[in-house]
XYZ file of C-alpha atoms in Angstrom:
432
model
C 25.477 12.411 -42.714
C 25.567 15.457 -44.954
C 25.707 18.650 -42.870
C 24.967 21.242 -45.544
C 21.748 23.192 -45.187
C 18.926 22.171 -47.466
C 16.422 24.490 -49.085
C 13.425 23.685 -46.941
C 11.089 25.890 -44.894
C 12.338 27.231 -41.583
C 10.002 25.009 -39.518
C 11.312 21.887 -41.236
C 14.908 23.012 -40.940
C 14.544 23.571 -37.187
C 13.109 20.100 -36.651
C 15.800 18.617 -38.881
C 18.467 20.306 -36.729
C 16.828 18.890 -33.597
C 16.861 15.447 -35.201
C 20.548 15.798 -36.097
C 21.503 17.024 -32.624
C 19.853 14.087 -30.872
C 21.464 11.601 -33.227
C 24.842 13.296 -32.629
C 24.309 13.084 -28.868
C 23.957 9.312 -29.130
C 27.236 9.225 -31.066
C 28.826 11.402 -28.362
C 27.742 8.942 -25.656
C 29.329 6.126 -27.652
C 32.671 7.924 -28.101
C 34.302 6.609 -24.861
C 33.426 2.985 -25.664
C 35.598 0.179 -26.939
C 34.125 -2.210 -29.480
C 33.695 -4.904 -26.801
C 31.485 -2.569 -24.737
C 28.807 -2.484 -27.445
C 27.743 -6.113 -27.366
C 27.471 -7.374 -23.761
C 24.180 -7.776 -21.877
C 24.761 -8.003 -18.118
C 21.154 -8.855 -17.156
C 17.750 -9.114 -18.823
C 16.734 -5.528 -17.957
C 19.903 -4.225 -19.639
C 20.301 -3.976 -23.411
C 23.617 -3.868 -25.264
C 24.623 -0.466 -26.638
C 24.619 -1.937 -30.145
C 20.996 -2.950 -29.732
C 20.030 0.510 -28.443
C 21.514 2.325 -31.429
C 19.925 -0.202 -33.793
C 16.535 0.008 -32.075
C 16.343 3.819 -32.135
C 17.168 3.694 -35.858
C 14.555 0.993 -36.457
C 12.002 3.253 -34.759
C 12.508 5.935 -37.421
C 12.568 3.399 -40.233
C 9.508 1.420 -39.160
C 7.270 4.253 -37.968
C 8.282 6.985 -40.432
C 10.047 5.783 -43.559
C 7.685 2.871 -44.018
C 4.662 5.115 -43.591
C 5.717 8.126 -45.677
C 7.658 6.550 -48.575
C 5.554 4.775 -51.177
C 6.417 1.123 -51.728
C 9.133 1.344 -49.098
C 11.466 -1.642 -48.974
C 12.921 -2.350 -45.503
C 16.683 -2.111 -45.104
C 16.654 -5.666 -43.748
C 13.847 -7.917 -42.537
C 16.220 -9.457 -40.001
C 16.981 -5.980 -38.642
C 13.231 -5.529 -38.157
C 13.173 -8.757 -36.131
C 16.269 -7.911 -34.087
C 15.460 -4.289 -33.283
C 11.784 -4.456 -32.350
C 11.446 -4.084 -28.583
C 7.932 -4.814 -27.305
C 5.611 -3.705 -30.126
C 3.383 -6.710 -30.718
C 1.564 -4.925 -33.559
C 4.818 -4.357 -35.461
C 5.856 -7.974 -35.850
C 7.890 -10.676 -34.201
C 11.061 -9.925 -32.271
C 13.977 -11.605 -30.554
C 13.521 -12.377 -26.859
C 14.794 -9.563 -24.682
C 17.200 -11.751 -22.716
C 18.834 -12.898 -25.973
C 19.899 -9.442 -27.184
C 23.385 -10.043 -25.810
C 23.815 -13.153 -27.978
C 23.783 -11.087 -31.162
C 27.455 -10.955 -32.098
C 26.177 -10.328 -35.615
C 25.298 -7.989 -37.236
C 28.559 -6.332 -36.300
C 28.801 -2.944 -34.622
C 30.044 -1.443 -37.895
C 27.092 -2.898 -39.782
C 24.652 -1.363 -37.290
C 26.417 2.005 -37.555
C 26.196 1.792 -41.346
C 22.480 0.993 -41.037
C 22.116 4.085 -38.884
C 23.824 6.285 -41.485
C 21.642 4.993 -44.320
C 18.403 5.546 -42.408
C 19.571 9.049 -41.450
C 20.121 9.857 -45.128
C 16.639 8.648 -45.991
C 15.170 10.688 -43.156
C 16.992 13.827 -44.329
C 15.630 13.324 -47.831
C 12.115 13.077 -46.425
C 12.491 16.388 -44.620
C 13.183 17.986 -47.995
C 10.797 16.054 -50.239
C 7.724 15.352 -48.093
C 4.494 16.959 -49.259
C 2.917 19.685 -47.152
C -0.136 17.455 -46.807
C 1.834 14.863 -44.816
C 4.078 17.253 -42.887
C 1.869 17.512 -39.790
C 1.669 13.756 -39.172
C 5.343 13.306 -40.082
C 6.589 16.049 -37.745
C 4.603 14.652 -34.797
C 6.219 11.258 -35.265
C 9.685 12.806 -35.649
C 9.251 14.625 -32.336
C 8.143 11.368 -30.715
C 11.161 9.593 -32.246
C 13.523 12.284 -30.933
C 12.139 11.901 -27.416
C 12.225 8.129 -27.770
C 15.936 8.297 -28.622
C 16.567 10.559 -25.622
C 14.959 7.908 -23.424
C 17.378 5.383 -24.868
C 20.328 7.703 -24.302
C 19.434 7.572 -20.618
C 19.024 3.808 -20.794
C 22.426 3.489 -22.462
C 24.051 5.218 -19.479
C 22.153 3.189 -16.883
C 22.817 -0.043 -18.768
C 26.519 0.750 -19.223
C 26.783 1.426 -15.514
C 25.373 -2.009 -14.714
C 27.658 -3.580 -17.293
C 30.799 -1.887 -15.936
C 29.804 -2.560 -12.330
C 29.539 -6.270 -13.210
C 33.195 -6.207 -14.292
C 35.752 -6.744 -11.481
C 37.977 -4.119 -13.160
C 35.263 -1.467 -12.590
C 36.075 0.360 -15.838
C 35.680 4.121 -16.026
C 33.326 5.493 -18.683
C 34.176 9.147 -17.951
C 36.615 10.982 -15.691
C 34.336 13.250 -13.695
C 35.720 14.717 -10.479
C 32.631 14.878 -8.318
C 31.835 18.080 -6.415
C 32.128 17.490 -2.686
C 34.309 14.402 -2.991
C 36.615 15.611 -0.252
C 34.443 16.773 2.637
C 30.804 17.771 2.411
C 28.487 18.986 5.128
C 24.910 17.781 4.848
C 22.430 20.669 4.996
C 19.760 20.409 7.671
C 16.704 18.504 6.535
C 13.512 20.523 6.844
C 9.934 19.645 6.073
C 8.233 22.410 4.130
C 4.490 22.758 4.539
C 2.160 22.993 1.540
C -1.480 23.975 1.930
C -2.607 21.805 -0.956
C -6.001 22.375 -2.519
C -7.382 21.934 -6.009
C -4.704 21.804 -8.699
C -4.430 21.325 -12.453
C -2.270 18.236 -12.944
C -0.661 16.868 -16.087
C 0.540 18.317 -19.374
C -1.520 20.899 -21.208
C -2.101 20.801 -24.949
C 0.993 22.845 -25.852
C 4.294 21.218 -26.714
C 5.378 17.615 -26.565
C 4.353 15.248 -23.785
C 3.759 11.514 -23.690
C 0.154 10.372 -23.753
C 0.372 9.165 -20.128
C 0.943 12.785 -19.002
C -2.470 13.761 -20.357
C -5.212 14.809 -20.145
C -4.647 17.741 -17.812
C -7.189 17.368 -15.050
C -8.253 18.705 -11.694
C -7.235 16.848 -8.573
C -7.414 17.708 -4.898
C -4.294 17.594 -2.741
C -4.591 17.526 1.042
C -2.176 19.629 3.101
C 1.203 17.886 3.220
C 4.852 18.274 4.148
C 7.766 17.535 1.839
C 11.461 17.308 2.656
C 13.531 20.184 1.334
C 16.164 17.744 0.072
C 16.754 14.199 -1.063
C 17.682 11.361 1.274
C 21.481 11.021 1.383
C 23.782 8.012 1.401
C 24.817 8.820 4.981
C 21.204 8.764 6.177
C 20.622 5.425 4.503
C 23.765 4.086 6.165
C 22.138 4.860 9.506
C 19.141 2.769 8.436
C 21.457 -0.105 7.524
C 23.452 0.171 10.754
C 20.190 0.075 12.717
C 19.312 -3.292 11.162
C 16.865 -1.902 8.616
C 17.357 -4.747 6.162
C 16.663 -7.286 8.924
C 13.554 -5.618 10.424
C 10.509 -7.327 8.913
C 7.935 -4.809 10.297
C 9.463 -2.067 8.118
C 8.887 -3.902 4.868
C 5.886 -4.480 2.637
C 4.899 -8.129 2.332
C 6.106 -8.580 -1.258
C 9.287 -6.703 -0.382
C 10.099 -8.920 2.583
C 9.555 -12.073 0.507
C 11.889 -10.688 -2.162
C 14.449 -9.609 0.428
C 14.719 -13.132 1.804
C 15.143 -14.479 -1.727
C 17.744 -12.043 -3.122
C 19.401 -11.209 0.221
C 19.800 -7.467 -0.298
C 21.858 -5.827 2.445
C 22.670 -2.467 0.838
C 21.828 -0.360 -2.250
C 22.970 -1.467 -5.674
C 26.614 -0.613 -6.508
C 27.702 -0.286 -2.855
C 30.781 -2.294 -1.864
C 32.512 -2.519 1.505
C 36.292 -2.662 1.046
C 38.564 -2.911 4.099
C 35.753 -1.720 6.332
C 34.884 1.349 4.239
C 31.907 1.756 1.923
C 32.661 2.403 -1.738
C 30.342 2.978 -4.679
C 30.664 2.063 -8.353
C 30.060 5.041 -10.632
C 30.462 5.661 -14.342
C 33.805 7.181 -13.353
C 34.865 3.944 -11.703
C 35.048 2.911 -8.054
C 35.187 5.667 -5.432
C 34.809 6.055 -1.693
C 31.179 6.667 -0.787
C 30.377 10.272 0.064
C 27.716 10.291 2.829
C 26.509 13.730 1.683
C 25.549 12.752 -1.857
C 21.951 11.852 -2.730
C 21.124 8.188 -2.318
C 20.763 6.383 -5.634
C 19.952 2.948 -7.050
C 17.394 1.831 -4.487
C 14.078 0.138 -5.159
C 10.690 1.459 -4.126
C 10.666 -1.290 -1.511
C 13.861 0.022 0.095
C 12.608 3.600 -0.045
C 9.308 2.665 1.609
C 11.092 0.717 4.366
C 13.355 3.670 5.094
C 10.354 6.009 5.200
C 8.599 3.776 7.729
C 11.793 3.616 9.801
C 11.762 7.426 9.903
C 8.018 7.547 10.703
C 7.437 9.312 7.389
C 6.044 8.250 4.060
C 6.637 8.538 0.330
C 4.997 11.479 -1.461
C 2.195 10.891 -3.941
C 2.870 12.021 -7.472
C 0.234 14.763 -7.159
C 2.044 16.089 -4.064
C 5.347 15.956 -5.918
C 3.919 17.827 -8.917
C 2.220 20.397 -6.647
C 5.603 21.271 -5.114
C 7.458 21.025 -8.432
C 5.125 23.496 -10.134
C 5.998 26.064 -7.477
C 9.711 25.347 -7.893
C 9.564 25.433 -11.710
C 8.344 29.042 -11.632
C 11.943 29.905 -10.683
C 13.773 27.601 -13.086
C 13.882 24.017 -14.279
C 17.561 23.359 -13.734
C 19.675 20.769 -12.011
C 22.244 18.039 -12.458
C 21.106 16.499 -15.754
C 22.900 14.472 -18.430
C 24.096 17.730 -19.999
C 26.374 18.317 -16.973
C 28.337 15.169 -17.932
C 28.570 14.051 -14.289
C 26.370 10.970 -14.767
C 26.160 10.794 -10.969
C 24.146 12.653 -8.296
C 26.088 15.442 -6.599
C 25.879 16.608 -2.981
C 23.718 19.604 -2.187
C 25.929 22.598 -1.458
C 25.337 23.859 2.080
C 25.637 27.497 1.025
C 22.854 27.074 -1.545
C 20.235 26.169 1.038
C 17.618 28.816 1.771
C 15.216 28.963 4.697
C 12.050 27.858 2.899
C 13.262 26.449 -0.396
C 13.035 22.974 -1.838
C 16.095 21.568 -3.599
C 17.088 18.976 -6.182
C 13.548 18.488 -7.434
C 14.970 18.253 -10.948
C 17.901 16.085 -12.012
C 20.269 14.016 -9.836
C 17.891 11.088 -9.172
C 14.457 9.943 -10.261
C 12.282 10.181 -7.147
C 10.038 7.283 -6.199
C 6.464 8.249 -5.337
C 3.838 6.124 -3.627
C 1.541 6.383 -6.662
C 0.800 3.537 -9.022
C 1.330 4.164 -12.728
C -2.299 4.405 -13.800
C -4.152 6.392 -16.481
C -5.294 9.902 -15.679
C -9.069 10.543 -15.716
C -10.185 10.750 -19.337
C -7.146 8.925 -20.749
C -7.752 6.936 -23.914
C -5.075 4.587 -25.164
C -4.173 5.136 -28.804
C -4.815 2.395 -31.323
C -1.998 0.554 -33.012
C 1.688 0.571 -32.162
C 1.723 3.959 -30.428
C -0.858 2.676 -27.967
C 1.767 0.179 -26.807
C 4.249 2.942 -25.913
C 2.879 3.594 -22.405
C -0.691 2.391 -22.102
C -0.056 -1.324 -21.812
C 2.346 -0.814 -18.898
C -0.248 0.748 -16.608
C -0.229 -2.011 -14.025
C 2.083 -3.191 -11.237
C 4.420 -0.201 -11.596
C 5.259 2.832 -9.467
C 5.682 6.397 -10.710
C 9.003 8.236 -10.421
C 9.355 11.970 -10.957
C 12.004 14.629 -11.470
C 14.547 13.314 -13.965
C 18.094 12.274 -13.122
C 21.764 12.897 -13.849
C 21.294 10.698 -16.943
C 18.228 12.536 -18.307
C 18.718 15.121 -21.091
C 17.543 18.495 -19.786
C 15.534 19.387 -22.888
C 13.764 16.036 -22.640
C 12.445 16.779 -19.148
C 9.123 18.334 -18.047
C 7.629 18.757 -14.578
C 4.743 16.560 -15.767
C 7.065 13.731 -16.909
C 5.990 10.346 -15.483
C 8.657 7.672 -15.365
C 7.626 4.221 -14.166
C 9.213 0.978 -13.035
C 8.263 -2.122 -11.082
C 8.848 -1.531 -7.350
C 11.786 -3.953 -7.129
C 13.864 -2.333 -9.905
C 16.944 -0.395 -8.849
C 19.444 -0.224 -11.728
C 17.858 3.071 -12.784
C 19.152 6.303 -11.156
C 16.392 6.152 -8.531
C 16.280 7.819 -5.112
C 13.635 9.587 -3.041
C 12.653 12.311 -0.588
C 10.323 11.932 2.384
C 6.878 13.366 2.947
C 4.414 13.702 5.794
C 0.849 14.815 6.504
């Protein structure tokens, strides 16, 4: 891609730079990979890296180039078929579970496709009429955020892929803080008075449609743990027979448990009597002090019942997060290049503070992913982005160690089915 500045207005140039930076970040995440790493699909929920970089490029081609260039001719009709994900209104697509069968087009051909579409996008930034700039810029911002979602998915999918390999390859060489000896800070339950709150994203800045409209909701008084549940605490649950205690589990969860025979979180391995965990830096001894990760909602809910607590609602989580975000929205995000949750430092714990609300792990809530009052699903392809998934899913909040920091907002609503656990998902406890 040509890096020289173009003679376009400052607003366009800033958005163009944002576009370039996000595309470069995807390239940066691919740098540690070998060619073989691009093409494998380790389960249906996981997509090959090659597909991710093709799909994010297709998004810009299909939703922007096709709309804003007269008589646009697609780069390749077969690329349209391969790279569509779930957009029924945008044409046919390959079955999700078959993405790993696509040895062709080659990785180099997909990278070349990416370069060509980038060049066409850059030309549009310079040549687009002022009349179309507003609609174009909105879609570019959506495409940038869409690619950041896929950057996170690339990391989570690579982790599953590498963990499925008996060699446990290392993606990066992070030395985790607290790997030697970590003391777990005392868990405290902070009290919140609740009351009427404004929930959701306001009209300023980017947010997904499912974060709007901003609306009033009432929150009863509640308590929220000052920190995330740790691996050591979950070990206690396991040692106490938590996975074998039917009364702790929801009905669907218990039926699933008997079928899949879960006995521990995803990526945990017991080797010579000691628990280990697979990370993107390879296999390491489990640190009991680090935040628990890669558990389903079902496992989180069972643990909460074992502790005579419960999961927070998403309105409770946002109520507490809004107070915390007045100080700073910071944490262990993708930008830290850890790609793994880190233990809470004991000397950072204050008397009445709440910690690790942002980054480290996506936090399960007890709330279903449903539309906010007054939500109206958009028509066409963009209406398929979030709206059609508003059933049978649970909301997660807070971002993770694989989420780009500038992609995150306190109003961000992630969502997955309650049995999913390959995402960087953990939780904190709540009470009345």
